[in-house]
Short mmCIF file of N, CA, C and O in Angstrom, two decimals:
data_model
loop_
_atom_site.label_atom_id
_atom_site.label_comp_id
_atom_site.label_asym_id
_atom_site.label_seq_id
_atom_site.Cartn_x
_atom_site.Cartn_y
_atom_site.Cartn_z
N UNK A 1 112.13 149.37 148.46
CA UNK A 1 110.49 150.22 148.78
C UNK A 1 110.01 148.90 147.05
O UNK A 1 108.97 148.46 146.82
N UNK A 2 111.01 148.55 146.44
CA UNK A 2 110.34 147.86 145.10
C UNK A 2 110.48 146.49 145.36
O UNK A 2 109.58 145.66 144.69
N UNK A 3 111.10 145.79 146.57
CA UNK A 3 110.70 144.78 147.01
C UNK A 3 109.38 144.51 147.36
O UNK A 3 108.47 143.59 147.40
N UNK A 4 108.87 145.58 148.28
CA UNK A 4 107.65 145.22 149.00
C UNK A 4 106.48 145.24 147.65
O UNK A 4 105.43 144.89 148.18
N UNK A 5 106.71 146.33 147.19
CA UNK A 5 105.73 146.15 145.74
C UNK A 5 105.55 144.46 144.75
O UNK A 5 104.78 144.32 144.26
N UNK A 6 106.65 144.14 144.94
CA UNK A 6 106.74 143.26 144.13
C UNK A 6 106.22 141.63 144.69
O UNK A 6 105.45 140.98 144.38
N UNK A 7 105.83 142.06 146.31
CA UNK A 7 105.10 141.20 147.26
C UNK A 7 103.85 140.97 147.59
O UNK A 7 103.59 140.59 148.00
N UNK A 8 103.68 142.09 146.82
CA UNK A 8 101.99 142.57 147.17
C UNK A 8 101.12 141.32 146.73
O UNK A 8 101.33 140.76 145.72
N UNK A 9 99.81 141.37 147.34
CA UNK A 9 99.28 140.07 147.01
C UNK A 9 98.43 140.28 145.45
O UNK A 9 98.33 139.56 144.99
N UNK A 10 98.33 141.53 145.35
CA UNK A 10 97.77 142.26 144.03
C UNK A 10 98.88 141.76 142.72
O UNK A 10 98.25 140.83 141.84
N UNK A 11 99.99 141.95 142.98
CA UNK A 11 101.09 141.39 142.17
C UNK A 11 101.09 139.62 141.89
O UNK A 11 100.99 139.36 140.77
N UNK A 12 101.26 139.14 142.98
CA UNK A 12 101.01 138.07 142.99
C UNK A 12 100.00 137.36 142.14
O UNK A 12 99.79 136.34 141.30
N UNK A 13 98.49 137.59 142.23
CA UNK A 13 97.54 137.31 141.71
C UNK A 13 97.57 137.71 140.27
O UNK A 13 97.34 136.73 139.29
N UNK A 14 98.45 138.66 139.78
CA UNK A 14 98.22 138.83 138.64
C UNK A 14 99.45 138.03 138.05
O UNK A 14 99.33 137.60 136.45
N UNK A 15 100.42 137.84 138.30
CA UNK A 15 101.45 136.81 137.81
C UNK A 15 100.81 135.24 137.86
O UNK A 15 101.06 134.89 137.09
N UNK A 16 99.71 134.81 138.75
CA UNK A 16 99.23 133.98 138.70
C UNK A 16 98.19 133.80 137.60
O UNK A 16 98.08 133.01 136.83
N UNK A 17 97.35 134.65 137.25
CA UNK A 17 96.65 134.92 136.18
C UNK A 17 97.22 134.77 134.76
O UNK A 17 97.02 134.31 133.94
N UNK A 18 98.60 135.49 134.55
CA UNK A 18 99.60 135.46 133.79
C UNK A 18 99.88 133.79 133.48
O UNK A 18 100.03 133.45 132.03
N UNK A 19 100.44 133.19 134.36
CA UNK A 19 100.92 132.35 133.99
C UNK A 19 99.81 131.40 133.90
O UNK A 19 100.03 129.79 132.86
N UNK A 20 98.23 131.27 134.46
CA UNK A 20 97.24 130.51 133.53
C UNK A 20 97.24 130.95 132.45
O UNK A 20 96.70 129.56 131.79
N UNK A 21 97.05 131.73 132.11
CA UNK A 21 96.97 132.20 130.78
C UNK A 21 97.60 131.78 129.81
O UNK A 21 97.26 131.30 128.87
N UNK A 22 99.01 131.62 129.99
CA UNK A 22 99.82 131.51 128.99
C UNK A 22 99.80 129.56 129.49
O UNK A 22 100.08 128.93 127.92
N UNK A 23 99.51 129.21 130.20
CA UNK A 23 99.42 127.48 130.24
C UNK A 23 98.09 127.11 129.30
O UNK A 23 98.01 126.42 128.32
N UNK A 24 96.88 127.94 129.30
CA UNK A 24 95.81 127.93 128.57
C UNK A 24 96.40 128.11 126.89
O UNK A 24 95.66 127.28 125.98
N UNK A 25 96.84 129.16 126.62
CA UNK A 25 97.46 129.53 125.32
C UNK A 25 98.36 128.03 124.69
O UNK A 25 97.97 128.03 123.41
N UNK A 26 99.21 127.51 125.16
CA UNK A 26 99.85 126.24 125.24
C UNK A 26 99.25 125.47 125.08
O UNK A 26 99.28 124.77 124.10
N UNK A 27 97.91 125.29 125.69
CA UNK A 27 96.79 123.77 125.27
C UNK A 27 96.04 124.21 124.34
O UNK A 27 96.04 123.31 123.35
N UNK A 28 96.16 125.37 123.93
CA UNK A 28 95.15 125.67 122.71
C UNK A 28 96.04 125.51 121.67
O UNK A 28 95.45 125.16 120.80
N UNK A 29 97.20 126.08 121.28
CA UNK A 29 98.24 125.81 120.37
C UNK A 29 98.73 124.13 120.23
O UNK A 29 98.46 123.49 119.59
N UNK A 30 98.55 123.50 121.12
CA UNK A 30 99.06 122.03 121.16
C UNK A 30 97.67 121.14 120.37
O UNK A 30 98.20 120.38 119.83
N UNK A 31 96.83 122.05 120.88
CA UNK A 31 95.47 120.96 120.61
C UNK A 31 95.28 121.33 119.10
O UNK A 31 94.98 120.73 118.22
N UNK A 32 95.68 122.32 118.67
CA UNK A 32 95.68 122.83 117.12
C UNK A 32 96.61 122.05 116.57
O UNK A 32 96.13 121.66 115.13
N UNK A 33 97.35 121.82 116.93
CA UNK A 33 98.81 121.22 116.20
C UNK A 33 98.56 119.63 115.74
O UNK A 33 98.68 119.42 114.73
N UNK A 34 98.06 119.23 117.05
CA UNK A 34 97.31 117.38 117.13
C UNK A 34 96.26 117.75 115.85
O UNK A 34 96.68 116.59 114.96
N UNK A 35 95.13 118.35 115.88
CA UNK A 35 94.31 118.46 115.24
C UNK A 35 94.88 118.44 113.21
O UNK A 35 94.28 117.85 112.75
N UNK A 36 95.62 119.55 113.64
CA UNK A 36 96.02 120.28 112.44
C UNK A 36 96.76 118.86 111.42
O UNK A 36 96.72 118.27 110.23
N UNK A 37 97.65 117.99 112.64
CA UNK A 37 98.63 117.06 111.79
C UNK A 37 97.58 115.88 111.42
O UNK A 37 97.91 115.26 110.32
N UNK A 38 96.73 115.41 112.22
CA UNK A 38 95.66 114.37 111.67
C UNK A 38 94.87 115.09 110.48
O UNK A 38 94.73 114.15 109.65
N UNK A 39 94.47 115.93 110.59
CA UNK A 39 93.92 116.69 108.95
C UNK A 39 94.90 116.28 108.14
O UNK A 39 94.46 116.06 106.71
N UNK A 40 96.39 116.48 108.36
CA UNK A 40 97.21 116.93 107.23
C UNK A 40 97.70 115.53 106.66
O UNK A 40 97.60 114.82 105.27
N UNK A 41 97.55 114.17 107.52
CA UNK A 41 97.44 112.85 107.12
C UNK A 41 96.27 112.54 106.26
O UNK A 41 96.42 111.77 105.31
N UNK A 42 95.54 112.70 106.65
CA UNK A 42 93.99 112.16 105.74
C UNK A 42 94.09 113.14 104.84
O UNK A 42 93.84 112.57 103.60
N UNK A 43 93.93 114.23 104.55
CA UNK A 43 94.16 114.99 103.22
C UNK A 43 95.43 114.69 102.01
O UNK A 43 95.32 114.56 101.13
N UNK A 44 96.42 114.17 103.09
CA UNK A 44 97.25 113.30 101.99
C UNK A 44 97.19 112.24 101.70
O UNK A 44 97.40 112.02 100.22
N UNK A 45 96.65 111.29 102.24
CA UNK A 45 95.85 109.93 101.60
C UNK A 45 94.49 110.26 100.45
O UNK A 45 94.95 109.56 99.37
N UNK A 46 94.21 111.23 101.23
CA UNK A 46 92.83 111.53 100.15
C UNK A 46 93.56 112.04 98.87
O UNK A 46 92.56 111.94 97.90
N UNK A 47 94.78 112.83 98.70
CA UNK A 47 95.18 113.66 97.44
C UNK A 47 96.07 112.33 96.79
O UNK A 47 95.77 112.67 95.63
N UNK A 48 96.66 111.60 97.37
CA UNK A 48 97.71 110.81 96.83
C UNK A 48 97.10 109.73 96.10
O UNK A 48 97.43 109.59 94.79
N UNK A 49 96.27 109.53 96.99
CA UNK A 49 95.81 107.73 96.08
C UNK A 49 94.95 108.50 94.55
O UNK A 49 95.18 107.98 93.21
N UNK A 50 94.14 109.49 94.08
CA UNK A 50 93.79 109.45 92.94
C UNK A 50 94.65 110.57 91.85
O UNK A 50 94.86 110.54 90.90
N UNK A 51 95.65 111.32 92.44
CA UNK A 51 96.68 112.09 91.74
C UNK A 51 97.46 110.32 91.41
O UNK A 51 97.76 110.64 90.00
N UNK A 52 98.11 109.87 92.24
CA UNK A 52 98.62 108.77 91.50
C UNK A 52 97.82 107.90 90.85
O UNK A 52 98.85 107.32 89.44
N UNK A 53 96.79 107.82 91.05
CA UNK A 53 95.96 106.91 90.06
C UNK A 53 95.89 107.57 88.64
O UNK A 53 95.65 106.82 87.64
N UNK A 54 95.56 108.67 88.81
CA UNK A 54 95.20 109.25 87.37
C UNK A 54 96.40 109.45 86.25
O UNK A 54 96.06 109.30 85.17
N UNK A 55 97.35 109.62 87.25
CA UNK A 55 98.84 109.38 86.73
C UNK A 55 99.01 108.16 85.65
O UNK A 55 99.64 108.28 84.58
N UNK A 56 98.96 106.95 86.27
CA UNK A 56 98.85 106.04 85.64
C UNK A 56 97.65 105.35 84.34
O UNK A 56 98.25 105.16 83.59
N UNK A 57 96.59 106.23 84.55
CA UNK A 57 95.53 106.02 83.94
C UNK A 57 95.44 106.51 82.70
O UNK A 57 94.69 106.65 81.91
N UNK A 58 94.89 108.09 83.36
CA UNK A 58 95.07 109.56 82.25
C UNK A 58 96.08 109.82 81.44
O UNK A 58 97.17 109.78 81.77
N UNK A 59 96.10 109.47 79.84
CA UNK A 59 97.21 110.18 79.19
C UNK A 59 97.64 111.30 79.63
O UNK A 59 98.47 111.84 78.90
N UNK A 60 96.51 111.91 79.37
CA UNK A 60 96.90 113.90 80.18
C UNK A 60 97.98 114.00 80.95
O UNK A 60 98.86 114.51 80.84
N UNK A 61 97.34 113.60 82.10
CA UNK A 61 98.12 113.22 83.59
C UNK A 61 99.33 112.59 83.34
O UNK A 61 100.77 113.11 83.66
N UNK A 62 99.58 111.60 82.51
CA UNK A 62 100.90 111.09 82.42
C UNK A 62 101.49 111.74 81.78
O UNK A 62 103.14 111.95 82.05
N UNK A 63 101.42 112.61 80.67
CA UNK A 63 102.27 113.10 79.88
C UNK A 63 102.53 114.37 80.69
O UNK A 63 103.72 115.21 80.40
N UNK A 64 101.58 115.10 81.30
CA UNK A 64 101.81 116.07 81.98
C UNK A 64 102.32 116.88 83.67
O UNK A 64 102.74 117.72 83.71
N UNK A 65 102.09 115.44 84.32
CA UNK A 65 102.51 115.35 85.74
C UNK A 65 103.73 114.42 86.00
O UNK A 65 103.53 113.64 86.16
N UNK A 66 104.58 115.20 86.49
CA UNK A 66 105.79 114.35 86.73
C UNK A 66 106.06 114.45 88.01
O UNK A 66 105.11 114.54 88.80
N UNK A 67 107.09 113.74 88.49
CA UNK A 67 106.94 113.24 90.17
C UNK A 67 106.65 114.75 90.55
O UNK A 67 106.21 114.64 91.97
N UNK A 68 107.42 116.03 90.32
CA UNK A 68 107.68 116.96 91.33
C UNK A 68 106.31 117.67 91.28
O UNK A 68 105.82 117.87 92.20
N UNK A 69 105.32 117.73 89.89
CA UNK A 69 104.10 117.88 89.97
C UNK A 69 103.22 117.52 90.88
O UNK A 69 102.62 117.79 92.07
N UNK A 70 103.46 116.40 90.96
CA UNK A 70 102.38 115.00 91.84
C UNK A 70 102.77 115.63 93.18
O UNK A 70 101.56 115.92 94.24
N UNK A 71 104.04 115.53 93.85
CA UNK A 71 104.50 115.95 95.23
C UNK A 71 104.01 117.22 95.58
O UNK A 71 103.49 117.67 96.65
N UNK A 72 103.68 118.28 94.96
CA UNK A 72 103.31 119.55 94.90
C UNK A 72 102.41 119.39 95.18
O UNK A 72 101.35 120.30 96.02
N UNK A 73 101.17 119.09 94.21
CA UNK A 73 99.96 118.69 94.44
C UNK A 73 99.13 117.93 95.58
O UNK A 73 98.94 118.38 96.50
N UNK A 74 100.36 117.18 96.17
CA UNK A 74 99.84 116.60 97.52
C UNK A 74 100.22 117.39 98.85
O UNK A 74 99.44 117.37 99.69
N UNK A 75 101.48 118.09 98.59
CA UNK A 75 101.88 118.75 99.69
C UNK A 75 101.27 119.88 99.92
O UNK A 75 101.01 120.35 101.00
N UNK A 76 100.55 120.49 98.76
CA UNK A 76 100.29 121.60 99.05
C UNK A 76 98.46 121.50 99.85
O UNK A 76 98.36 122.24 100.52
N UNK A 77 98.22 120.47 99.32
CA UNK A 77 96.56 119.96 99.87
C UNK A 77 97.13 119.56 101.57
O UNK A 77 96.39 120.52 102.10
N UNK A 78 98.13 119.04 101.57
CA UNK A 78 98.34 118.63 103.37
C UNK A 78 98.54 120.09 104.02
O UNK A 78 98.30 119.78 104.82
N UNK A 79 99.05 120.93 103.65
CA UNK A 79 99.79 121.94 104.11
C UNK A 79 98.56 122.87 104.19
O UNK A 79 98.10 123.30 105.51
N UNK A 80 97.73 122.89 103.08
CA UNK A 80 96.55 123.91 103.63
C UNK A 80 95.65 122.98 104.59
O UNK A 80 94.95 124.24 105.37
N UNK A 81 95.33 122.18 104.45
CA UNK A 81 94.44 121.24 105.87
C UNK A 81 95.10 121.51 106.80
O UNK A 81 94.60 121.49 107.67
N UNK A 82 96.22 121.27 107.14
CA UNK A 82 97.19 121.69 108.19
C UNK A 82 97.06 123.01 108.44
O UNK A 82 96.29 122.75 110.09
N UNK A 83 97.08 124.08 108.46
CA UNK A 83 97.02 125.81 108.65
C UNK A 83 95.15 125.54 108.75
O UNK A 83 95.12 126.52 109.87
N UNK A 84 94.85 124.96 108.33
CA UNK A 84 93.36 125.35 108.14
C UNK A 84 92.69 125.01 109.33
O UNK A 84 91.73 125.58 109.82
N UNK A 85 92.54 123.42 109.77
CA UNK A 85 92.28 123.08 110.41
C UNK A 85 93.28 123.20 112.08
O UNK A 85 92.31 123.57 113.13
N UNK A 86 94.28 123.79 111.87
CA UNK A 86 94.90 124.05 113.29
C UNK A 86 94.46 125.43 113.41
O UNK A 86 94.02 125.69 114.70
N UNK A 87 94.23 126.72 112.58
CA UNK A 87 93.93 127.72 112.90
C UNK A 87 92.14 127.42 113.36
O UNK A 87 91.91 128.11 114.36
N UNK A 88 91.47 126.77 112.72
CA UNK A 88 90.12 126.58 113.90
C UNK A 88 90.36 125.96 114.91
O UNK A 88 89.31 126.69 115.79
N UNK A 89 90.82 124.84 115.22
CA UNK A 89 91.02 124.03 116.43
C UNK A 89 90.97 125.63 117.70
O UNK A 89 90.89 125.45 118.52
N UNK A 90 92.28 125.87 117.08
CA UNK A 90 92.66 127.07 118.03
C UNK A 90 91.95 128.39 118.45
O UNK A 90 91.79 128.51 119.57
N UNK A 91 91.17 128.80 117.56
CA UNK A 91 90.45 129.62 117.72
C UNK A 91 89.15 129.13 118.65
O UNK A 91 88.26 129.63 119.52
N UNK A 92 88.65 127.78 118.18
CA UNK A 92 87.68 127.52 118.54
C UNK A 92 87.73 127.00 120.52
O UNK A 92 87.20 127.49 121.01
N UNK A 93 89.31 126.51 120.86
CA UNK A 93 89.54 126.61 122.17
C UNK A 93 89.46 127.83 122.57
O UNK A 93 89.23 127.57 123.95
N UNK A 94 90.21 129.11 122.06
CA UNK A 94 90.18 130.17 122.65
C UNK A 94 88.70 130.84 122.81
O UNK A 94 88.89 131.33 123.69
N UNK A 95 88.11 130.54 122.44
CA UNK A 95 86.65 131.25 122.44
C UNK A 95 86.14 130.59 123.41
O UNK A 95 85.36 131.19 124.66
N UNK A 96 85.94 128.70 123.24
CA UNK A 96 85.38 128.11 124.51
C UNK A 96 85.97 128.73 125.90
O UNK A 96 85.15 128.80 127.14
N UNK A 97 87.08 129.09 125.93
CA UNK A 97 87.89 129.13 127.09
C UNK A 97 87.73 130.64 128.08
O UNK A 97 87.30 131.11 128.86
N UNK A 98 87.80 131.21 126.55
CA UNK A 98 86.69 132.96 127.05
C UNK A 98 85.77 133.22 127.62
O UNK A 98 85.36 133.41 128.54
N UNK A 99 84.55 132.38 126.99
CA UNK A 99 83.18 132.22 127.47
C UNK A 99 83.55 131.61 129.16
O UNK A 99 82.65 131.71 129.73
N UNK A 100 84.29 130.47 129.12
CA UNK A 100 84.70 129.71 130.78
C UNK A 100 84.84 130.98 131.23
O UNK A 100 84.31 130.97 132.71
N UNK A 101 85.90 131.44 131.14
CA UNK A 101 86.20 132.95 132.02
C UNK A 101 85.34 133.73 132.40
O UNK A 101 85.23 134.20 133.66
N UNK A 102 84.60 134.05 131.36
CA UNK A 102 83.22 135.45 131.54
C UNK A 102 82.54 134.64 132.58
O UNK A 102 82.07 135.19 133.13
N UNK A 103 82.13 133.31 132.24
CA UNK A 103 81.37 132.78 133.35
C UNK A 103 81.26 132.48 134.61
O UNK A 103 81.06 132.95 135.47
N UNK A 104 82.95 132.30 134.59
CA UNK A 104 83.68 132.06 136.00
C UNK A 104 83.77 133.55 137.07
O UNK A 104 83.76 133.50 137.98
N UNK A 105 83.97 134.80 136.21
CA UNK A 105 84.02 136.07 136.59
C UNK A 105 82.69 136.66 137.10
O UNK A 105 82.15 137.54 138.14
N UNK A 106 81.53 136.23 136.44
CA UNK A 106 80.33 136.63 136.63
C UNK A 106 79.89 135.52 138.04
O UNK A 106 78.83 136.54 138.95
N UNK A 107 80.23 134.63 138.15
CA UNK A 107 79.65 133.69 139.30
C UNK A 107 80.20 134.16 140.50
O UNK A 107 80.88 135.15 140.88
#
């Protein structure tokens, strides 16, 4: 009896639908990771240049920002950029996919 229920067309359709949703979720998260990594690289360069320049040129920064502080400033900005951009990308991709699925169901 259980074997027949597992082979029903309704069950196969829902499994295919779940597989499709899983593939879409993996693609959304992968796009988020790629976009976040790109943003983190840009943020690292954009933060490292002024931080390192200020430590060389400004007496206050030279006295108060040791290597650990400089690394903390740069890595905090890179981490924040990664998570913000990755989150926005995943949400935008999921929203786009949900609207596509809604229009496919209506048609």
